[in-house]
Amino acid sequence: MRHPLVMGNWKLNGSKHMTAELIAGLRNALSGVDGCDVAIAPPVMYLEQAHQAIAGSHIALGAQNVDVNLSGAFTGEVSAEMLRDIGARYIIIGHSERRTYHKESDELVAKKFAILKDAGLIPVLCIGETEAENEAGKTEEVCSRQIDAVLNTLGAGAFNGAVIAYEPVWAIGTGKSATPAQAQAVHKFIRDHVAKKDAAVAQQLILQYGGSVNDKNAAELFAQPDIDGALVGGASLKADAFTAIVKAAAQAKNAG
Ligand code: PEP
């Protein structure tokens, strides 16, 4: 049985005050909630503060990006070793905002995946099609291309213990989530795609959905058999909404 993971991607939001308040709220509301792994990915500036604030709770620390280099003359970058050193565990790579604004290619994202595995960290590989690609019927083509960049260089075994977040770009931050049936169909496609290389790896793979998940639509999404939690943007900035999403995932797990 897979354990769902709900992860908050704070993006470029936060302050010392907000970090302290939000984590205090989450610790309080989530104590005793069982059946769902929880992680938060604050901006890199607040990772140390967040690490201290989550100590003794079952909230794990995540980060939003990593560089492919381990050290040296790479101004402004953060390495996998640094993330591990600071206590981060789940690292988002390939987010559509980085693919779009920072021109990150499938090949670069695959290198990041490899660097994280080497460092003993958990890659949260974001994939998903744009609205135009969706309308052109290219969802499966885009998702398989983005996964194959990792599968064909590192092999299916690299997905052991890793996470894929299916995030249709048209659903991110738009309030227009994929329907549970749409999301389930793509998640099943992704699991079957990995299973063609290794069925056991595909079976244990955590497949998150991401794209306008909120406290209202989470339960229906998590009731789908191939949706194992969510990567949450906007709603992860509010303790009550994020808590409701975590509880919905825990309930779906306990019901299933
Ligand atoms: C995201 O940025 O990964 C995301 C899913 O954002 P939102 O929940 O705001 O759509």
PDB file of C-alpha atoms and ligand atoms in Angstrom:
ATOM      1  CA  MET A   1       0.000   0.000   0.000  1.00  0.00           C
ATOM      2  CA  ARG A   2       1.422   3.381  -1.012  1.00  0.00           C
ATOM      3  CA  HIS A   3       1.626   6.153   1.582  1.00  0.00           C
ATOM      4  CA  PRO A   4       0.347   9.455   0.140  1.00  0.00           C
ATOM      5  CA  LEU A   5       2.533  12.548   0.235  1.00  0.00           C
ATOM      6  CA  VAL A   6       1.117  16.057   0.463  1.00  0.00           C
ATOM      7  CA  MET A   7       3.804  18.656  -0.143  1.00  0.00           C
ATOM      8  CA  GLY A   8       3.519  22.434   0.006  1.00  0.00           C
ATOM      9  CA  ASN A   9       5.416  24.451  -2.577  1.00  0.00           C
ATOM     10  CA  TRP A  10       5.646  27.950  -1.119  1.00  0.00           C
ATOM     11  CA  LYS A  11       7.310  29.288  -4.296  1.00  0.00           C
ATOM     12  CA  LEU A  12       8.603  32.860  -3.928  1.00  0.00           C
ATOM     13  CA  ASN A  13       6.480  33.636  -0.877  1.00  0.00           C
ATOM     14  CA  GLY A  14       7.308  34.070   2.758  1.00  0.00           C
ATOM     15  CA  SER A  15       9.129  35.982   5.454  1.00  0.00           C
ATOM     16  CA  LYS A  16      10.584  35.055   8.841  1.00  0.00           C
ATOM     17  CA  HIS A  17       7.277  35.968  10.419  1.00  0.00           C
ATOM     18  CA  MET A  18       5.165  33.988   7.955  1.00  0.00           C
ATOM     19  CA  THR A  19       7.436  30.938   8.241  1.00  0.00           C
ATOM     20  CA  ALA A  20       7.094  30.928  12.030  1.00  0.00           C
ATOM     21  CA  GLU A  21       3.312  31.468  11.968  1.00  0.00           C
ATOM     22  CA  LEU A  22       2.504  28.983   9.233  1.00  0.00           C
ATOM     23  CA  ILE A  23       4.612  26.180  10.694  1.00  0.00           C
ATOM     24  CA  ALA A  24       3.213  26.782  14.193  1.00  0.00           C
ATOM     25  CA  GLY A  25      -0.294  26.560  12.724  1.00  0.00           C
ATOM     26  CA  LEU A  26       0.500  23.359  10.833  1.00  0.00           C
ATOM     27  CA  ARG A  27       2.160  21.685  13.824  1.00  0.00           C
ATOM     28  CA  ASN A  28      -0.890  22.403  15.908  1.00  0.00           C
ATOM     29  CA  ALA A  29      -3.478  21.323  13.348  1.00  0.00           C
ATOM     30  CA  LEU A  30      -1.625  18.242  12.115  1.00  0.00           C
ATOM     31  CA  SER A  31      -0.681  16.668  15.431  1.00  0.00           C
ATOM     32  CA  GLY A  32      -2.272  13.229  15.575  1.00  0.00           C
ATOM     33  CA  VAL A  33      -3.064  13.115  11.837  1.00  0.00           C
ATOM     34  CA  ASP A  34      -1.834   9.770  10.593  1.00  0.00           C
ATOM     35  CA  GLY A  35      -1.680   8.064   7.195  1.00  0.00           C
ATOM     36  CA  CYS A  36      -0.148  10.803   5.046  1.00  0.00           C
ATOM     37  CA  ASP A  37       3.420  12.025   4.676  1.00  0.00           C
ATOM     38  CA  VAL A  38       3.691  15.814   4.816  1.00  0.00           C
ATOM     39  CA  ALA A  39       6.432  18.094   3.518  1.00  0.00           C
ATOM     40  CA  ILE A  40       6.882  21.824   3.045  1.00  0.00           C
ATOM     41  CA  ALA A  41       9.218  23.536   0.597  1.00  0.00           C
ATOM     42  CA  PRO A  42       9.844  27.127   1.705  1.00  0.00           C
ATOM     43  CA  PRO A  43      12.179  29.464  -0.199  1.00  0.00           C
ATOM     44  CA  VAL A  44      15.817  28.510   0.350  1.00  0.00           C
ATOM     45  CA  MET A  45      16.311  31.578   2.567  1.00  0.00           C
ATOM     46  CA  TYR A  46      13.979  30.111   5.201  1.00  0.00           C
ATOM     47  CA  LEU A  47      15.044  26.463   5.107  1.00  0.00           C
ATOM     48  CA  GLU A  48      17.126  26.644   8.276  1.00  0.00           C
ATOM     49  CA  GLN A  49      14.385  28.441  10.178  1.00  0.00           C
ATOM     50  CA  ALA A  50      11.810  25.933   8.920  1.00  0.00           C
ATOM     51  CA  HIS A  51      14.072  23.019   9.824  1.00  0.00           C
ATOM     52  CA  GLN A  52      14.219  24.212  13.404  1.00  0.00           C
ATOM     53  CA  ALA A  53      10.501  24.973  13.522  1.00  0.00           C
ATOM     54  CA  ILE A  54       9.426  21.487  12.362  1.00  0.00           C
ATOM     55  CA  ALA A  55      11.772  19.642  14.762  1.00  0.00           C
ATOM     56  CA  GLY A  56       9.946  16.866  16.607  1.00  0.00           C
ATOM     57  CA  SER A  57       6.921  17.002  14.267  1.00  0.00           C
ATOM     58  CA  HIS A  58       6.230  14.634  11.382  1.00  0.00           C
ATOM     59  CA  ILE A  59       6.488  17.466   8.837  1.00  0.00           C
ATOM     60  CA  ALA A  60       9.460  16.913   6.530  1.00  0.00           C
ATOM     61  CA  LEU A  61      11.540  19.623   4.914  1.00  0.00           C
ATOM     62  CA  GLY A  62      11.643  20.073   1.161  1.00  0.00           C
ATOM     63  CA  ALA A  63      13.203  22.507  -1.290  1.00  0.00           C
ATOM     64  CA  GLN A  64      12.114  23.955  -4.619  1.00  0.00           C
ATOM     65  CA  ASN A  65      15.206  23.434  -6.740  1.00  0.00           C
ATOM     66  CA  VAL A  66      18.781  22.160  -6.827  1.00  0.00           C
ATOM     67  CA  ASP A  67      21.791  22.809  -9.024  1.00  0.00           C
ATOM     68  CA  VAL A  68      23.485  20.060 -11.015  1.00  0.00           C
ATOM     69  CA  ASN A  69      26.903  21.093  -9.671  1.00  0.00           C
ATOM     70  CA  LEU A  70      28.159  20.093  -6.239  1.00  0.00           C
ATOM     71  CA  SER A  71      30.388  23.103  -5.533  1.00  0.00           C
ATOM     72  CA  GLY A  72      32.479  25.790  -7.181  1.00  0.00           C
ATOM     73  CA  ALA A  73      31.977  28.909  -9.280  1.00  0.00           C
ATOM     74  CA  PHE A  74      28.205  28.737  -9.783  1.00  0.00           C
ATOM     75  CA  THR A  75      26.929  32.019  -8.403  1.00  0.00           C
ATOM     76  CA  GLY A  76      23.503  31.943  -6.853  1.00  0.00           C
ATOM     77  CA  GLU A  77      23.089  28.167  -6.894  1.00  0.00           C
ATOM     78  CA  VAL A  78      22.360  25.645  -4.133  1.00  0.00           C
ATOM     79  CA  SER A  79      23.800  22.130  -4.203  1.00  0.00           C
ATOM     80  CA  ALA A  80      22.301  18.782  -3.236  1.00  0.00           C
ATOM     81  CA  GLU A  81      24.883  18.443  -0.460  1.00  0.00           C
ATOM     82  CA  MET A  82      23.844  21.814   0.965  1.00  0.00           C
ATOM     83  CA  LEU A  83      20.195  20.767   0.922  1.00  0.00           C
ATOM     84  CA  ARG A  84      21.022  17.514   2.665  1.00  0.00           C
ATOM     85  CA  ASP A  85      23.233  19.365   5.151  1.00  0.00           C
ATOM     86  CA  ILE A  86      20.360  21.617   6.123  1.00  0.00           C
ATOM     87  CA  GLY A  87      17.963  18.699   6.606  1.00  0.00           C
ATOM     88  CA  ALA A  88      15.919  18.834   3.397  1.00  0.00           C
ATOM     89  CA  ARG A  89      14.557  15.515   2.116  1.00  0.00           C
ATOM     90  CA  TYR A  90      12.114  16.085  -0.774  1.00  0.00           C
ATOM     91  CA  ILE A  91      13.410  18.266  -3.609  1.00  0.00           C
ATOM     92  CA  ILE A  92      11.142  19.589  -6.364  1.00  0.00           C
ATOM     93  CA  ILE A  93      12.695  19.477  -9.836  1.00  0.00           C
ATOM     94  CA  GLY A  94      11.299  20.218 -13.273  1.00  0.00           C
ATOM     95  CA  HIS A  95       8.536  22.495 -12.045  1.00  0.00           C
ATOM     96  CA  SER A  96       6.843  24.117 -15.039  1.00  0.00           C
ATOM     97  CA  GLU A  97       7.803  27.564 -13.745  1.00  0.00           C
ATOM     98  CA  ARG A  98      11.475  26.574 -13.928  1.00  0.00           C
ATOM     99  CA  ARG A  99      11.011  24.897 -17.303  1.00  0.00           C
ATOM    100  CA  THR A 100       9.331  28.076 -18.611  1.00  0.00           C
ATOM    101  CA  TYR A 101      11.144  30.990 -16.918  1.00  0.00           C
ATOM    102  CA  HIS A 102      14.580  29.360 -16.573  1.00  0.00           C
ATOM    103  CA  LYS A 103      14.462  27.323 -19.782  1.00  0.00           C
ATOM    104  CA  GLU A 104      15.224  24.063 -17.988  1.00  0.00           C
ATOM    105  CA  SER A 105      15.321  21.175 -20.455  1.00  0.00           C
ATOM    106  CA  ASP A 106      14.294  17.555 -19.908  1.00  0.00           C
ATOM    107  CA  GLU A 107      18.003  16.653 -19.988  1.00  0.00           C
ATOM    108  CA  LEU A 108      18.926  19.181 -17.285  1.00  0.00           C
ATOM    109  CA  VAL A 109      16.051  17.977 -15.106  1.00  0.00           C
ATOM    110  CA  ALA A 110      17.272  14.384 -15.527  1.00  0.00           C
ATOM    111  CA  LYS A 111      20.742  15.476 -14.367  1.00  0.00           C
ATOM    112  CA  LYS A 112      19.168  17.072 -11.297  1.00  0.00           C
ATOM    113  CA  PHE A 113      17.323  13.815 -10.653  1.00  0.00           C
ATOM    114  CA  ALA A 114      20.638  11.923 -10.738  1.00  0.00           C
ATOM    115  CA  ILE A 115      22.395  14.422  -8.452  1.00  0.00           C
ATOM    116  CA  LEU A 116      19.603  14.094  -5.874  1.00  0.00           C
ATOM    117  CA  LYS A 117      19.651  10.290  -5.953  1.00  0.00           C
ATOM    118  CA  ASP A 118      23.445  10.339  -5.473  1.00  0.00           C
ATOM    119  CA  ALA A 119      22.988  12.596  -2.441  1.00  0.00           C
ATOM    120  CA  GLY A 120      20.339  10.311  -0.924  1.00  0.00           C
ATOM    121  CA  LEU A 121      17.582  12.896  -1.419  1.00  0.00           C
ATOM    122  CA  ILE A 122      14.108  12.309  -2.842  1.00  0.00           C
ATOM    123  CA  PRO A 123      13.403  13.891  -6.236  1.00  0.00           C
ATOM    124  CA  VAL A 124       9.863  15.181  -6.744  1.00  0.00           C
ATOM    125  CA  LEU A 125       9.841  15.216 -10.543  1.00  0.00           C
ATOM    126  CA  CYS A 126       7.204  17.580 -11.939  1.00  0.00           C
ATOM    127  CA  ILE A 127       5.804  16.806 -15.358  1.00  0.00           C
ATOM    128  CA  GLY A 128       2.788  17.974 -17.296  1.00  0.00           C
ATOM    129  CA  GLU A 129       1.484  19.468 -20.490  1.00  0.00           C
ATOM    130  CA  THR A 130       0.593  23.046 -21.383  1.00  0.00           C
ATOM    131  CA  GLU A 131      -2.916  24.073 -22.357  1.00  0.00           C
ATOM    132  CA  ALA A 132      -2.004  24.077 -26.059  1.00  0.00           C
ATOM    133  CA  GLU A 133      -0.471  20.601 -25.774  1.00  0.00           C
ATOM    134  CA  ASN A 134      -3.570  19.415 -23.927  1.00  0.00           C
ATOM    135  CA  GLU A 135      -5.848  20.759 -26.622  1.00  0.00           C
ATOM    136  CA  ALA A 136      -3.689  19.136 -29.290  1.00  0.00           C
ATOM    137  CA  GLY A 137      -4.116  15.760 -27.548  1.00  0.00           C
ATOM    138  CA  LYS A 138      -0.428  15.604 -26.611  1.00  0.00           C
ATOM    139  CA  THR A 139      -0.726  15.016 -22.853  1.00  0.00           C
ATOM    140  CA  GLU A 140       0.603  11.459 -22.933  1.00  0.00           C
ATOM    141  CA  GLU A 141       3.341  12.315 -25.412  1.00  0.00           C
ATOM    142  CA  VAL A 142       4.624  15.179 -23.235  1.00  0.00           C
ATOM    143  CA  CYS A 143       4.442  13.207 -19.989  1.00  0.00           C
ATOM    144  CA  SER A 144       6.232  10.198 -21.422  1.00  0.00           C
ATOM    145  CA  ARG A 145       8.939  12.411 -22.979  1.00  0.00           C
ATOM    146  CA  GLN A 146       9.576  14.114 -19.626  1.00  0.00           C
ATOM    147  CA  ILE A 147       9.715  10.772 -17.783  1.00  0.00           C
ATOM    148  CA  ASP A 148      11.825   9.089 -20.468  1.00  0.00           C
ATOM    149  CA  ALA A 149      14.552  11.705 -19.996  1.00  0.00           C
ATOM    150  CA  VAL A 150      15.113  10.047 -16.591  1.00  0.00           C
ATOM    151  CA  LEU A 151      14.122   6.469 -17.467  1.00  0.00           C
ATOM    152  CA  ASN A 152      16.416   6.262 -20.477  1.00  0.00           C
ATOM    153  CA  THR A 153      19.462   7.701 -18.711  1.00  0.00           C
ATOM    154  CA  LEU A 154      19.144   6.338 -15.165  1.00  0.00           C
ATOM    155  CA  GLY A 155      16.875   3.313 -15.616  1.00  0.00           C
ATOM    156  CA  ALA A 156      13.584   2.490 -13.909  1.00  0.00           C
ATOM    157  CA  GLY A 157      15.367   1.680 -10.636  1.00  0.00           C
ATOM    158  CA  ALA A 158      16.022   5.409 -10.162  1.00  0.00           C
ATOM    159  CA  PHE A 159      12.295   5.812  -9.477  1.00  0.00           C
ATOM    160  CA  ASN A 160      12.495   3.553  -6.446  1.00  0.00           C
ATOM    161  CA  GLY A 161      11.581   5.811  -3.538  1.00  0.00           C
ATOM    162  CA  ALA A 162      11.113   8.807  -5.858  1.00  0.00           C
ATOM    163  CA  VAL A 163       8.021  10.921  -6.498  1.00  0.00           C
ATOM    164  CA  ILE A 164       6.427  12.119  -9.730  1.00  0.00           C
ATOM    165  CA  ALA A 165       4.047  15.078  -9.566  1.00  0.00           C
ATOM    166  CA  TYR A 166       1.689  15.303 -12.528  1.00  0.00           C
ATOM    167  CA  GLU A 167       0.983  19.010 -12.838  1.00  0.00           C
ATOM    168  CA  PRO A 168      -0.911  20.088 -15.950  1.00  0.00           C
ATOM    169  CA  VAL A 169       0.494  23.567 -16.584  1.00  0.00           C
ATOM    170  CA  TRP A 170      -2.992  24.921 -17.366  1.00  0.00           C
ATOM    171  CA  ALA A 171      -4.119  23.950 -13.868  1.00  0.00           C
ATOM    172  CA  ILE A 172      -1.279  25.535 -11.888  1.00  0.00           C
ATOM    173  CA  GLY A 173      -2.348  28.655 -10.039  1.00  0.00           C
ATOM    174  CA  THR A 174      -5.404  29.086 -12.260  1.00  0.00           C
ATOM    175  CA  GLY A 175      -8.132  27.730  -9.977  1.00  0.00           C
ATOM    176  CA  LYS A 176      -8.945  25.317 -12.824  1.00  0.00           C
ATOM    177  CA  SER A 177      -8.021  21.883 -11.487  1.00  0.00           C
ATOM    178  CA  ALA A 178      -8.125  18.785 -13.661  1.00  0.00           C
ATOM    179  CA  THR A 179     -11.212  16.745 -12.861  1.00  0.00           C
ATOM    180  CA  PRO A 180     -10.579  13.631 -10.756  1.00  0.00           C
ATOM    181  CA  ALA A 181     -11.322  11.466 -13.815  1.00  0.00           C
ATOM    182  CA  GLN A 182      -8.937  13.449 -16.067  1.00  0.00           C
ATOM    183  CA  ALA A 183      -6.168  13.328 -13.458  1.00  0.00           C
ATOM    184  CA  GLN A 184      -6.706   9.609 -12.772  1.00  0.00           C
ATOM    185  CA  ALA A 185      -6.475   8.794 -16.490  1.00  0.00           C
ATOM    186  CA  VAL A 186      -3.084  10.524 -16.782  1.00  0.00           C
ATOM    187  CA  HIS A 187      -1.822   9.040 -13.510  1.00  0.00           C
ATOM    188  CA  LYS A 188      -2.725   5.557 -14.729  1.00  0.00           C
ATOM    189  CA  PHE A 189      -0.948   6.273 -17.999  1.00  0.00           C
ATOM    190  CA  ILE A 190       2.182   7.367 -16.073  1.00  0.00           C
ATOM    191  CA  ARG A 191       2.174   4.308 -13.812  1.00  0.00           C
ATOM    192  CA  ASP A 192       1.670   1.986 -16.799  1.00  0.00           C
ATOM    193  CA  HIS A 193       4.453   3.779 -18.667  1.00  0.00           C
ATOM    194  CA  VAL A 194       6.951   3.124 -15.849  1.00  0.00           C
ATOM    195  CA  ALA A 195       5.565  -0.421 -15.425  1.00  0.00           C
ATOM    196  CA  LYS A 196       6.596  -1.244 -18.991  1.00  0.00           C
ATOM    197  CA  LYS A 197      10.184  -0.984 -17.677  1.00  0.00           C
ATOM    198  CA  ASP A 198       9.650  -2.252 -14.123  1.00  0.00           C
ATOM    199  CA  ALA A 199       6.276  -3.225 -12.668  1.00  0.00           C
ATOM    200  CA  ALA A 200       7.451  -3.326  -9.052  1.00  0.00           C
ATOM    201  CA  VAL A 201       8.967   0.151  -9.253  1.00  0.00           C
ATOM    202  CA  ALA A 202       5.766   1.482 -10.850  1.00  0.00           C
ATOM    203  CA  GLN A 203       3.630  -0.064  -8.153  1.00  0.00           C
ATOM    204  CA  GLN A 204       5.449   1.689  -5.282  1.00  0.00           C
ATOM    205  CA  LEU A 205       5.847   5.019  -7.119  1.00  0.00           C
ATOM    206  CA  ILE A 206       4.193   7.988  -5.394  1.00  0.00           C
ATOM    207  CA  LEU A 207       2.240   9.902  -8.073  1.00  0.00           C
ATOM    208  CA  GLN A 208       1.090  13.267  -6.793  1.00  0.00           C
ATOM    209  CA  TYR A 209      -1.385  15.470  -8.584  1.00  0.00           C
ATOM    210  CA  GLY A 210      -0.717  19.221  -8.640  1.00  0.00           C
ATOM    211  CA  GLY A 211      -2.738  22.092 -10.050  1.00  0.00           C
ATOM    212  CA  SER A 212      -5.193  24.183  -8.035  1.00  0.00           C
ATOM    213  CA  VAL A 213      -5.696  21.563  -5.327  1.00  0.00           C
ATOM    214  CA  ASN A 214      -7.647  23.045  -2.445  1.00  0.00           C
ATOM    215  CA  ASP A 215      -9.642  22.015   0.591  1.00  0.00           C
ATOM    216  CA  LYS A 216     -12.772  21.589  -1.573  1.00  0.00           C
ATOM    217  CA  ASN A 217     -11.508  19.362  -4.390  1.00  0.00           C
ATOM    218  CA  ALA A 218      -8.818  17.329  -2.565  1.00  0.00           C
ATOM    219  CA  ALA A 219     -10.981  14.462  -1.277  1.00  0.00           C
ATOM    220  CA  GLU A 220     -12.384  13.592  -4.706  1.00  0.00           C
ATOM    221  CA  LEU A 221      -8.928  13.672  -6.282  1.00  0.00           C
ATOM    222  CA  PHE A 222      -7.454  11.456  -3.539  1.00  0.00           C
ATOM    223  CA  ALA A 223     -10.270   8.921  -3.939  1.00  0.00           C
ATOM    224  CA  GLN A 224      -8.755   8.010  -7.328  1.00  0.00           C
ATOM    225  CA  PRO A 225      -6.672   4.829  -7.210  1.00  0.00           C
ATOM    226  CA  ASP A 226      -3.516   6.231  -8.819  1.00  0.00           C
ATOM    227  CA  ILE A 227      -3.420   9.632  -7.078  1.00  0.00           C
ATOM    228  CA  ASP A 228      -1.118   9.441  -4.057  1.00  0.00           C
ATOM    229  CA  GLY A 229      -1.394  12.905  -2.550  1.00  0.00           C
ATOM    230  CA  ALA A 230      -0.674  16.321  -4.001  1.00  0.00           C
ATOM    231  CA  LEU A 231       1.881  19.003  -4.669  1.00  0.00           C
ATOM    232  CA  VAL A 232       0.140  22.144  -3.474  1.00  0.00           C
ATOM    233  CA  GLY A 233       1.028  25.732  -4.323  1.00  0.00           C
ATOM    234  CA  GLY A 234      -1.380  28.499  -3.309  1.00  0.00           C
ATOM    235  CA  ALA A 235      -3.311  26.508  -0.717  1.00  0.00           C
ATOM    236  CA  SER A 236      -0.086  25.514   1.064  1.00  0.00           C
ATOM    237  CA  LEU A 237       0.282  29.107   2.286  1.00  0.00           C
ATOM    238  CA  LYS A 238      -2.798  28.803   4.503  1.00  0.00           C
ATOM    239  CA  ALA A 239      -2.555  26.469   7.491  1.00  0.00           C
ATOM    240  CA  ASP A 240      -6.263  25.604   7.513  1.00  0.00           C
ATOM    241  CA  ALA A 241      -6.492  24.802   3.779  1.00  0.00           C
ATOM    242  CA  PHE A 242      -3.235  22.811   3.757  1.00  0.00           C
ATOM    243  CA  THR A 243      -4.320  20.883   6.852  1.00  0.00           C
ATOM    244  CA  ALA A 244      -7.664  20.011   5.235  1.00  0.00           C
ATOM    245  CA  ILE A 245      -5.816  18.675   2.176  1.00  0.00           C
ATOM    246  CA  VAL A 246      -3.516  16.535   4.350  1.00  0.00           C
ATOM    247  CA  LYS A 247      -6.499  15.193   6.279  1.00  0.00           C
ATOM    248  CA  ALA A 248      -8.317  14.353   3.028  1.00  0.00           C
ATOM    249  CA  ALA A 249      -5.288  12.340   1.868  1.00  0.00           C
ATOM    250  CA  ALA A 250      -5.028  10.544   5.209  1.00  0.00           C
ATOM    251  CA  GLN A 251      -8.749   9.714   5.125  1.00  0.00           C
ATOM    252  CA  ALA A 252      -8.557   8.391   1.562  1.00  0.00           C
ATOM    253  CA  LYS A 253      -5.621   6.193   2.600  1.00  0.00           C
ATOM    254  CA  ASN A 254      -7.398   4.902   5.692  1.00  0.00           C
ATOM    255  CA  ALA A 255     -10.586   4.267   3.666  1.00  0.00           C
ATOM    256  CA  GLY A 256      -8.713   2.435   0.916  1.00  0.00           C
TER     257      GLY A 256
HETATM  258  C1  PEP B   1       2.464  24.226  -7.942  1.00  0.00           C
HETATM  259  O1  PEP B   1       3.017  25.289  -8.090  1.00  0.00           O
HETATM  260  O2  PEP B   1       3.137  23.193  -7.897  1.00  0.00           O
HETATM  261  C2  PEP B   1       1.013  24.200  -7.825  1.00  0.00           C
HETATM  262  C3  PEP B   1       0.404  23.061  -7.974  1.00  0.00           C
HETATM  263  O3  PEP B   1       0.382  25.407  -7.601  1.00  0.00           O
HETATM  264  P1  PEP B   1      -1.191  25.653  -7.288  1.00  0.00           P
HETATM  265  O4  PEP B   1      -1.578  24.629  -6.234  1.00  0.00           O
HETATM  266  O5  PEP B   1      -1.258  27.037  -6.771  1.00  0.00           O
HETATM  267  O6  PEP B   1      -1.933  25.438  -8.541  1.00  0.00           O
END
